[in-house]
């Protein structure tokens, strides 16, 4: 296994483990989603001989499901970092469309475009989890989700 894959897998395990054990609901959802997406991606690659020559459809589908999950979390979570994470995943999904539009795109370029944002994403999850823990220590609570006015007296103007 290449050193960068080993490094990423270690970072992923540490970051997601931290989020799953000590994070709030948004951190746990994102941590679990990143782990599932990493496993699904590893299982859906084309054979080595043809990898990245064309759009990796299995990886694209995995990335789309992860994007939807991250956008839903970002919309509802009371965490700014989730918006950044969803944006990074949108860039990753965009890379698949670049390959579809330009099939002559070098395989190494395509591979870097779909994998490159994974490193900052797991780092961002660890930072988000750390900040959650810090807010819990400082205030004793840390709301996970945005509050919406759902009172029965609220009526549209």
PDB file of C-alpha atoms in Angstrom:
ATOM      1  CA  UNK A   1       0.000   0.000   0.000  1.00  0.00           C
ATOM      2  CA  UNK A   2       1.344   3.437  -0.934  1.00  0.00           C
ATOM      3  CA  UNK A   3       2.522   5.649   1.925  1.00  0.00           C
ATOM      4  CA  UNK A   4      -0.049   8.357   1.172  1.00  0.00           C
ATOM      5  CA  UNK A   5      -2.894   5.815   1.378  1.00  0.00           C
ATOM      6  CA  UNK A   6      -1.589   4.571   4.726  1.00  0.00           C
ATOM      7  CA  UNK A   7      -1.270   8.162   5.964  1.00  0.00           C
ATOM      8  CA  UNK A   8      -4.809   8.996   4.876  1.00  0.00           C
ATOM      9  CA  UNK A   9      -6.248   5.835   6.430  1.00  0.00           C
ATOM     10  CA  UNK A  10      -4.522   6.650   9.736  1.00  0.00           C
ATOM     11  CA  UNK A  11      -5.803  10.234   9.630  1.00  0.00           C
ATOM     12  CA  UNK A  12      -9.298   8.995   8.759  1.00  0.00           C
ATOM     13  CA  UNK A  13      -9.357   6.437  11.572  1.00  0.00           C
ATOM     14  CA  UNK A  14      -8.108   8.922  14.174  1.00  0.00           C
ATOM     15  CA  UNK A  15     -10.364  11.784  13.088  1.00  0.00           C
ATOM     16  CA  UNK A  16     -13.505   9.691  12.662  1.00  0.00           C
ATOM     17  CA  UNK A  17     -12.837   7.725  15.838  1.00  0.00           C
ATOM     18  CA  UNK A  18     -12.455  10.995  17.752  1.00  0.00           C
ATOM     19  CA  UNK A  19     -15.695  12.344  16.251  1.00  0.00           C
ATOM     20  CA  UNK A  20     -17.639   9.139  16.876  1.00  0.00           C
ATOM     21  CA  UNK A  21     -16.465   8.863  20.485  1.00  0.00           C
ATOM     22  CA  UNK A  22     -16.462  12.502  21.625  1.00  0.00           C
ATOM     23  CA  UNK A  23     -18.370  14.517  19.040  1.00  0.00           C
ATOM     24  CA  UNK A  24     -21.923  15.780  19.091  1.00  0.00           C
ATOM     25  CA  UNK A  25     -24.514  14.446  16.650  1.00  0.00           C
ATOM     26  CA  UNK A  26     -23.208  16.449  13.646  1.00  0.00           C
ATOM     27  CA  UNK A  27     -19.655  15.253  14.247  1.00  0.00           C
ATOM     28  CA  UNK A  28     -20.790  11.648  14.673  1.00  0.00           C
ATOM     29  CA  UNK A  29     -22.906  11.726  11.510  1.00  0.00           C
ATOM     30  CA  UNK A  30     -20.042  13.209   9.498  1.00  0.00           C
ATOM     31  CA  UNK A  31     -17.477  10.828  11.011  1.00  0.00           C
ATOM     32  CA  UNK A  32     -19.600   7.792  10.227  1.00  0.00           C
ATOM     33  CA  UNK A  33     -20.373   9.094   6.744  1.00  0.00           C
ATOM     34  CA  UNK A  34     -16.702   9.653   5.944  1.00  0.00           C
ATOM     35  CA  UNK A  35     -15.826   6.130   7.094  1.00  0.00           C
ATOM     36  CA  UNK A  36     -18.614   4.566   5.033  1.00  0.00           C
ATOM     37  CA  UNK A  37     -17.678   6.664   1.994  1.00  0.00           C
ATOM     38  CA  UNK A  38     -14.009   5.690   2.288  1.00  0.00           C
ATOM     39  CA  UNK A  39     -14.919   2.005   2.414  1.00  0.00           C
ATOM     40  CA  UNK A  40     -17.402   2.310  -0.467  1.00  0.00           C
ATOM     41  CA  UNK A  41     -14.822   4.193  -2.529  1.00  0.00           C
ATOM     42  CA  UNK A  42     -12.163   1.539  -1.937  1.00  0.00           C
ATOM     43  CA  UNK A  43     -14.609  -1.170  -2.999  1.00  0.00           C
ATOM     44  CA  UNK A  44     -15.875   0.634  -6.098  1.00  0.00           C
ATOM     45  CA  UNK A  45     -12.668   1.523  -7.948  1.00  0.00           C
ATOM     46  CA  UNK A  46     -12.086   0.089 -11.414  1.00  0.00           C
ATOM     47  CA  UNK A  47      -9.342  -2.532 -11.808  1.00  0.00           C
ATOM     48  CA  UNK A  48      -5.816  -1.068 -11.606  1.00  0.00           C
ATOM     49  CA  UNK A  49      -5.215  -1.365 -15.362  1.00  0.00           C
ATOM     50  CA  UNK A  50      -8.159   0.909 -16.197  1.00  0.00           C
ATOM     51  CA  UNK A  51      -8.405   3.000 -13.036  1.00  0.00           C
ATOM     52  CA  UNK A  52      -9.019   6.721 -13.673  1.00  0.00           C
ATOM     53  CA  UNK A  53      -9.011   6.302 -17.468  1.00  0.00           C
ATOM     54  CA  UNK A  54     -12.728   7.113 -17.452  1.00  0.00           C
ATOM     55  CA  UNK A  55     -15.096   8.542 -14.876  1.00  0.00           C
ATOM     56  CA  UNK A  56     -15.072   6.232 -11.872  1.00  0.00           C
ATOM     57  CA  UNK A  57     -18.848   5.711 -11.712  1.00  0.00           C
ATOM     58  CA  UNK A  58     -18.870   3.873  -8.376  1.00  0.00           C
ATOM     59  CA  UNK A  59     -16.720   6.562  -6.797  1.00  0.00           C
ATOM     60  CA  UNK A  60     -18.910   9.288  -8.333  1.00  0.00           C
ATOM     61  CA  UNK A  61     -22.052   7.716  -6.856  1.00  0.00           C
ATOM     62  CA  UNK A  62     -20.370   7.411  -3.461  1.00  0.00           C
ATOM     63  CA  UNK A  63     -19.237  11.034  -3.650  1.00  0.00           C
ATOM     64  CA  UNK A  64     -22.753  12.183  -4.594  1.00  0.00           C
ATOM     65  CA  UNK A  65     -24.320  10.354  -1.644  1.00  0.00           C
ATOM     66  CA  UNK A  66     -21.686  11.827   0.672  1.00  0.00           C
ATOM     67  CA  UNK A  67     -22.321  15.305  -0.764  1.00  0.00           C
ATOM     68  CA  UNK A  68     -26.068  15.049  -0.113  1.00  0.00           C
ATOM     69  CA  UNK A  69     -25.406  13.830   3.434  1.00  0.00           C
ATOM     70  CA  UNK A  70     -22.953  16.651   4.147  1.00  0.00           C
ATOM     71  CA  UNK A  71     -25.276  19.301   2.686  1.00  0.00           C
ATOM     72  CA  UNK A  72     -28.175  18.081   4.841  1.00  0.00           C
ATOM     73  CA  UNK A  73     -25.964  18.153   7.938  1.00  0.00           C
ATOM     74  CA  UNK A  74     -24.629  21.612   6.994  1.00  0.00           C
ATOM     75  CA  UNK A  75     -28.146  23.000   6.545  1.00  0.00           C
ATOM     76  CA  UNK A  76     -29.316  21.775   9.937  1.00  0.00           C
ATOM     77  CA  UNK A  77     -26.201  21.743  12.127  1.00  0.00           C
ATOM     78  CA  UNK A  78     -25.176  24.665  14.278  1.00  0.00           C
ATOM     79  CA  UNK A  79     -21.598  24.282  13.035  1.00  0.00           C
ATOM     80  CA  UNK A  80     -19.822  26.496  10.510  1.00  0.00           C
ATOM     81  CA  UNK A  81     -17.249  23.865   9.596  1.00  0.00           C
ATOM     82  CA  UNK A  82     -19.948  21.631   8.108  1.00  0.00           C
ATOM     83  CA  UNK A  83     -20.555  24.217   5.367  1.00  0.00           C
ATOM     84  CA  UNK A  84     -16.867  24.186   4.449  1.00  0.00           C
ATOM     85  CA  UNK A  85     -16.858  20.390   4.434  1.00  0.00           C
ATOM     86  CA  UNK A  86     -19.847  20.285   2.073  1.00  0.00           C
ATOM     87  CA  UNK A  87     -18.073  22.793  -0.191  1.00  0.00           C
ATOM     88  CA  UNK A  88     -14.952  20.643  -0.333  1.00  0.00           C
ATOM     89  CA  UNK A  89     -17.074  17.629  -1.222  1.00  0.00           C
ATOM     90  CA  UNK A  90     -18.772  19.648  -3.967  1.00  0.00           C
ATOM     91  CA  UNK A  91     -15.311  20.285  -5.438  1.00  0.00           C
ATOM     92  CA  UNK A  92     -14.655  16.546  -5.352  1.00  0.00           C
ATOM     93  CA  UNK A  93     -17.903  15.796  -7.188  1.00  0.00           C
ATOM     94  CA  UNK A  94     -17.037  18.523  -9.690  1.00  0.00           C
ATOM     95  CA  UNK A  95     -13.814  16.697 -10.538  1.00  0.00           C
ATOM     96  CA  UNK A  96     -15.818  13.754 -11.861  1.00  0.00           C
ATOM     97  CA  UNK A  97     -17.699  16.086 -14.187  1.00  0.00           C
ATOM     98  CA  UNK A  98     -14.429  17.632 -15.373  1.00  0.00           C
ATOM     99  CA  UNK A  99     -13.269  14.124 -16.341  1.00  0.00           C
ATOM    100  CA  UNK A 100     -16.600  13.473 -18.094  1.00  0.00           C
ATOM    101  CA  UNK A 101     -16.292  16.705 -20.084  1.00  0.00           C
ATOM    102  CA  UNK A 102     -12.599  16.174 -20.833  1.00  0.00           C
ATOM    103  CA  UNK A 103     -11.865  12.433 -21.157  1.00  0.00           C
ATOM    104  CA  UNK A 104      -8.269  13.288 -22.124  1.00  0.00           C
ATOM    105  CA  UNK A 105      -7.634  14.598 -18.602  1.00  0.00           C
ATOM    106  CA  UNK A 106      -4.525  12.879 -17.272  1.00  0.00           C
ATOM    107  CA  UNK A 107      -5.297   9.993 -14.963  1.00  0.00           C
ATOM    108  CA  UNK A 108      -3.020  11.343 -12.241  1.00  0.00           C
ATOM    109  CA  UNK A 109      -4.754  14.730 -12.422  1.00  0.00           C
ATOM    110  CA  UNK A 110      -8.183  13.124 -12.106  1.00  0.00           C
ATOM    111  CA  UNK A 111      -6.995  10.944  -9.222  1.00  0.00           C
ATOM    112  CA  UNK A 112      -5.583  13.961  -7.374  1.00  0.00           C
ATOM    113  CA  UNK A 113      -8.721  15.989  -8.026  1.00  0.00           C
ATOM    114  CA  UNK A 114     -11.012  13.379  -6.479  1.00  0.00           C
ATOM    115  CA  UNK A 115      -8.720  12.476  -3.577  1.00  0.00           C
ATOM    116  CA  UNK A 116      -7.021  15.774  -2.772  1.00  0.00           C
ATOM    117  CA  UNK A 117      -9.775  17.298  -0.645  1.00  0.00           C
ATOM    118  CA  UNK A 118     -10.052  14.170   1.503  1.00  0.00           C
ATOM    119  CA  UNK A 119      -7.088  15.183   3.645  1.00  0.00           C
ATOM    120  CA  UNK A 120      -8.404  18.636   4.641  1.00  0.00           C
ATOM    121  CA  UNK A 121     -11.850  17.113   5.184  1.00  0.00           C
ATOM    122  CA  UNK A 122     -10.664  14.688   7.875  1.00  0.00           C
ATOM    123  CA  UNK A 123      -8.552  17.433   9.461  1.00  0.00           C
ATOM    124  CA  UNK A 124     -11.590  19.729   9.488  1.00  0.00           C
ATOM    125  CA  UNK A 125     -13.664  17.021  11.188  1.00  0.00           C
ATOM    126  CA  UNK A 126     -11.029  16.687  13.926  1.00  0.00           C
ATOM    127  CA  UNK A 127     -10.920  20.472  14.398  1.00  0.00           C
ATOM    128  CA  UNK A 128     -14.723  20.629  14.495  1.00  0.00           C
ATOM    129  CA  UNK A 129     -14.835  17.868  17.099  1.00  0.00           C
ATOM    130  CA  UNK A 130     -12.152  19.597  19.180  1.00  0.00           C
ATOM    131  CA  UNK A 131     -14.079  22.879  19.076  1.00  0.00           C
ATOM    132  CA  UNK A 132     -17.252  21.057  20.119  1.00  0.00           C
ATOM    133  CA  UNK A 133     -15.416  19.595  23.125  1.00  0.00           C
ATOM    134  CA  UNK A 134     -14.005  23.023  23.992  1.00  0.00           C
ATOM    135  CA  UNK A 135     -17.489  24.617  23.908  1.00  0.00           C
ATOM    136  CA  UNK A 136     -18.822  21.834  26.126  1.00  0.00           C
ATOM    137  CA  UNK A 137     -16.068  22.465  28.674  1.00  0.00           C
ATOM    138  CA  UNK A 138     -16.553  26.238  28.587  1.00  0.00           C
ATOM    139  CA  UNK A 139     -20.369  26.388  28.657  1.00  0.00           C
ATOM    140  CA  UNK A 140     -21.514  22.962  29.706  1.00  0.00           C
ATOM    141  CA  UNK A 141     -23.595  22.613  26.551  1.00  0.00           C
ATOM    142  CA  UNK A 142     -23.201  22.939  22.790  1.00  0.00           C
ATOM    143  CA  UNK A 143     -26.363  23.007  20.671  1.00  0.00           C
ATOM    144  CA  UNK A 144     -26.001  20.631  17.746  1.00  0.00           C
ATOM    145  CA  UNK A 145     -28.795  21.862  15.507  1.00  0.00           C
ATOM    146  CA  UNK A 146     -30.046  25.283  14.453  1.00  0.00           C
ATOM    147  CA  UNK A 147     -33.184  26.353  16.251  1.00  0.00           C
ATOM    148  CA  UNK A 148     -36.229  27.160  14.150  1.00  0.00           C
ATOM    149  CA  UNK A 149     -39.344  28.978  15.257  1.00  0.00           C
ATOM    150  CA  UNK A 150     -41.895  26.201  15.438  1.00  0.00           C
ATOM    151  CA  UNK A 151     -44.273  27.828  17.911  1.00  0.00           C
ATOM    152  CA  UNK A 152     -47.962  27.445  17.021  1.00  0.00           C
ATOM    153  CA  UNK A 153     -48.462  31.220  17.328  1.00  0.00           C
ATOM    154  CA  UNK A 154     -46.009  31.966  14.528  1.00  0.00           C
ATOM    155  CA  UNK A 155     -47.896  32.903  11.409  1.00  0.00           C
ATOM    156  CA  UNK A 156     -46.609  34.170   8.067  1.00  0.00           C
ATOM    157  CA  UNK A 157     -46.796  37.941   7.638  1.00  0.00           C
TER     158      UNK A 157
END
